[in-house]
JSON list of C-alpha atoms in Angstrom, two decimals:
[
{"chain": "A", "resi": 1, "resn": "MET", "atom": "CA", "xyz": [-20.98, -27.12, 22.75]},
{"chain": "A", "resi": 2, "resn": "ALA", "atom": "CA", "xyz": [-21.62, -26.61, 26.59]},
{"chain": "A", "resi": 3, "resn": "GLN", "atom": "CA", "xyz": [-24.13, -27.86, 27.89]},
{"chain": "A", "resi": 4, "resn": "GLU", "atom": "CA", "xyz": [-25.94, -26.85, 31.76]},
{"chain": "A", "resi": 5, "resn": "ASP", "atom": "CA", "xyz": [-26.39, -30.45, 32.37]},
{"chain": "A", "resi": 6, "resn": "ASN", "atom": "CA", "xyz": [-22.57, -31.93, 32.52]},
{"chain": "A", "resi": 7, "resn": "PRO", "atom": "CA", "xyz": [-21.77, -34.15, 34.90]},
{"chain": "A", "resi": 8, "resn": "LYS", "atom": "CA", "xyz": [-19.93, -33.37, 37.94]},
{"chain": "A", "resi": 9, "resn": "THR", "atom": "CA", "xyz": [-17.47, -34.85, 40.06]},
{"chain": "A", "resi": 10, "resn": "PRO", "atom": "CA", "xyz": [-17.75, -34.68, 43.61]},
{"chain": "A", "resi": 11, "resn": "THR", "atom": "CA", "xyz": [-15.70, -31.46, 43.82]},
{"chain": "A", "resi": 12, "resn": "GLY", "atom": "CA", "xyz": [-18.28, -29.63, 41.27]},
{"chain": "A", "resi": 13, "resn": "ARG", "atom": "CA", "xyz": [-16.29, -29.53, 38.73]},
{"chain": "A", "resi": 14, "resn": "VAL", "atom": "CA", "xyz": [-17.17, -30.60, 35.09]},
{"chain": "A", "resi": 15, "resn": "LYS", "atom": "CA", "xyz": [-16.14, -34.10, 33.99]},
{"chain": "A", "resi": 16, "resn": "ARG", "atom": "CA", "xyz": [-13.81, -34.64, 30.98]},
{"chain": "A", "resi": 17, "resn": "ALA", "atom": "CA", "xyz": [-15.45, -36.15, 28.02]},
{"chain": "A", "resi": 18, "resn": "SER", "atom": "CA", "xyz": [-14.65, -39.63, 27.10]},
{"chain": "A", "resi": 19, "resn": "LEU", "atom": "CA", "xyz": [-12.18, -40.10, 24.77]},
{"chain": "A", "resi": 20, "resn": "SER", "atom": "CA", "xyz": [-14.93, -41.85, 22.38]},
{"chain": "A", "resi": 21, "resn": "THR", "atom": "CA", "xyz": [-16.93, -38.48, 22.96]},
{"chain": "A", "resi": 22, "resn": "VAL", "atom": "CA", "xyz": [-13.62, -36.87, 21.45]},
{"chain": "A", "resi": 23, "resn": "ALA", "atom": "CA", "xyz": [-13.01, -38.80, 18.71]},
{"chain": "A", "resi": 24, "resn": "GLN", "atom": "CA", "xyz": [-16.79, -38.47, 17.72]},
{"chain": "A", "resi": 25, "resn": "TRP", "atom": "CA", "xyz": [-16.66, -34.26, 17.69]},
{"chain": "A", "resi": 26, "resn": "VAL", "atom": "CA", "xyz": [-13.44, -34.23, 15.95]},
{"chain": "A", "resi": 27, "resn": "ASN", "atom": "CA", "xyz": [-15.47, -37.14, 13.41]},
{"chain": "A", "resi": 28, "resn": "ASP", "atom": "CA", "xyz": [-18.10, -34.96, 12.81]},
{"chain": "A", "resi": 29, "resn": "ALA", "atom": "CA", "xyz": [-16.21, -31.53, 12.89]},
{"chain": "A", "resi": 30, "resn": "TRP", "atom": "CA", "xyz": [-14.13, -33.21, 10.12]},
{"chain": "A", "resi": 31, "resn": "TYR", "atom": "CA", "xyz": [-16.78, -34.55, 7.72]},
{"chain": "A", "resi": 32, "resn": "GLY", "atom": "CA", "xyz": [-18.57, -31.04, 8.41]},
{"chain": "A", "resi": 33, "resn": "LEU", "atom": "CA", "xyz": [-16.41, -30.28, 6.36]},
{"chain": "A", "resi": 34, "resn": "PRO", "atom": "CA", "xyz": [-17.41, -30.00, 2.53]},
{"chain": "A", "resi": 35, "resn": "ALA", "atom": "CA", "xyz": [-14.84, -31.88, 0.07]},
{"chain": "A", "resi": 36, "resn": "ASP", "atom": "CA", "xyz": [-13.51, -28.75, -1.33]},
{"chain": "A", "resi": 37, "resn": "MET", "atom": "CA", "xyz": [-12.56, -26.96, 1.14]},
{"chain": "A", "resi": 38, "resn": "VAL", "atom": "CA", "xyz": [-10.44, -30.16, 1.92]},
{"chain": "A", "resi": 39, "resn": "ARG", "atom": "CA", "xyz": [-8.82, -30.09, -0.71]},
{"chain": "A", "resi": 40, "resn": "ALA", "atom": "CA", "xyz": [-8.05, -26.29, -1.22]},
{"chain": "A", "resi": 41, "resn": "ALA", "atom": "CA", "xyz": [-6.34, -26.39, 1.95]},
{"chain": "A", "resi": 42, "resn": "PHE", "atom": "CA", "xyz": [-4.43, -29.61, 1.79]},
{"chain": "A", "resi": 43, "resn": "SER", "atom": "CA", "xyz": [-3.30, -27.96, -1.73]},
{"chain": "A", "resi": 44, "resn": "LYS", "atom": "CA", "xyz": [-2.42, -24.23, -0.19]},
{"chain": "A", "resi": 45, "resn": "CYS", "atom": "CA", "xyz": [-0.36, -26.24, 2.53]},
{"chain": "A", "resi": 46, "resn": "GLY", "atom": "CA", "xyz": [1.37, -27.66, -0.13]},
{"chain": "A", "resi": 47, "resn": "ILE", "atom": "CA", "xyz": [0.73, -31.64, 0.99]},
{"chain": "A", "resi": 48, "resn": "SER", "atom": "CA", "xyz": [-1.09, -32.68, -1.46]},
{"chain": "A", "resi": 49, "resn": "THR", "atom": "CA", "xyz": [-0.79, -34.05, -5.98]},
{"chain": "A", "resi": 50, "resn": "PRO", "atom": "CA", "xyz": [-3.29, -34.10, -8.62]},
{"chain": "A", "resi": 51, "resn": "LEU", "atom": "CA", "xyz": [-4.33, -37.36, -9.55]},
{"chain": "A", "resi": 52, "resn": "PRO", "atom": "CA", "xyz": [-4.49, -37.94, -13.06]},
{"chain": "A", "resi": 53, "resn": "PRO", "atom": "CA", "xyz": [-8.39, -38.76, -14.17]},
{"chain": "A", "resi": 54, "resn": "SER", "atom": "CA", "xyz": [-9.18, -42.30, -13.68]},
{"chain": "A", "resi": 55, "resn": "GLY", "atom": "CA", "xyz": [-12.61, -42.30, -15.67]},
{"chain": "A", "resi": 56, "resn": "PRO", "atom": "CA", "xyz": [-14.45, -40.88, -18.22]},
{"chain": "A", "resi": 57, "resn": "SER", "atom": "CA", "xyz": [-14.41, -36.54, -18.34]},
{"chain": "A", "resi": 58, "resn": "ASP", "atom": "CA", "xyz": [-17.86, -34.30, -17.68]},
{"chain": "A", "resi": 59, "resn": "PRO", "atom": "CA", "xyz": [-18.81, -33.08, -20.94]},
{"chain": "A", "resi": 60, "resn": "GLN", "atom": "CA", "xyz": [-19.66, -30.03, -18.85]},
{"chain": "A", "resi": 61, "resn": "GLY", "atom": "CA", "xyz": [-16.39, -29.10, -17.61]},
{"chain": "A", "resi": 62, "resn": "ASN", "atom": "CA", "xyz": [-17.45, -30.09, -13.63]},
{"chain": "A", "resi": 63, "resn": "ASP", "atom": "CA", "xyz": [-14.81, -32.50, -13.03]},
{"chain": "A", "resi": 64, "resn": "SER", "atom": "CA", "xyz": [-13.72, -32.88, -9.72]},
{"chain": "A", "resi": 65, "resn": "ILE", "atom": "CA", "xyz": [-10.02, -32.11, -8.47]},
{"chain": "A", "resi": 66, "resn": "ASP", "atom": "CA", "xyz": [-8.65, -35.38, -6.69]},
{"chain": "A", "resi": 67, "resn": "CYS", "atom": "CA", "xyz": [-5.86, -35.20, -4.45]},
{"chain": "A", "resi": 68, "resn": "VAL", "atom": "CA", "xyz": [-2.92, -37.76, -2.88]},
{"chain": "A", "resi": 69, "resn": "ILE", "atom": "CA", "xyz": [-1.54, -36.62, 0.55]},
{"chain": "A", "resi": 70, "resn": "VAL", "atom": "CA", "xyz": [1.89, -37.22, 1.08]},
{"chain": "A", "resi": 71, "resn": "THR", "atom": "CA", "xyz": [2.61, -38.60, 4.22]},
{"chain": "A", "resi": 72, "resn": "SER", "atom": "CA", "xyz": [6.44, -38.34, 4.23]},
{"chain": "A", "resi": 73, "resn": "ASP", "atom": "CA", "xyz": [9.29, -37.92, 1.97]},
{"chain": "A", "resi": 74, "resn": "VAL", "atom": "CA", "xyz": [10.13, -41.72, 2.23]},
{"chain": "A", "resi": 75, "resn": "GLU", "atom": "CA", "xyz": [7.91, -42.87, -0.23]}
]
């Protein structure tokens, strides 16, 4: 992450990243995670519920578990 050619302020400090750059870092990190890891994390925290099957089952039993994120208790 650290680069030697970062732009500097007049006092020699490294300039802060723009909001769009930070947003891109977060986006890249989030989409770099495997979907199974995200599902497991939400499930472990207790903020997801399994969805009912919406289509034909995989005959080999490779159905993925889809989750709904519960955002509040006032839904």
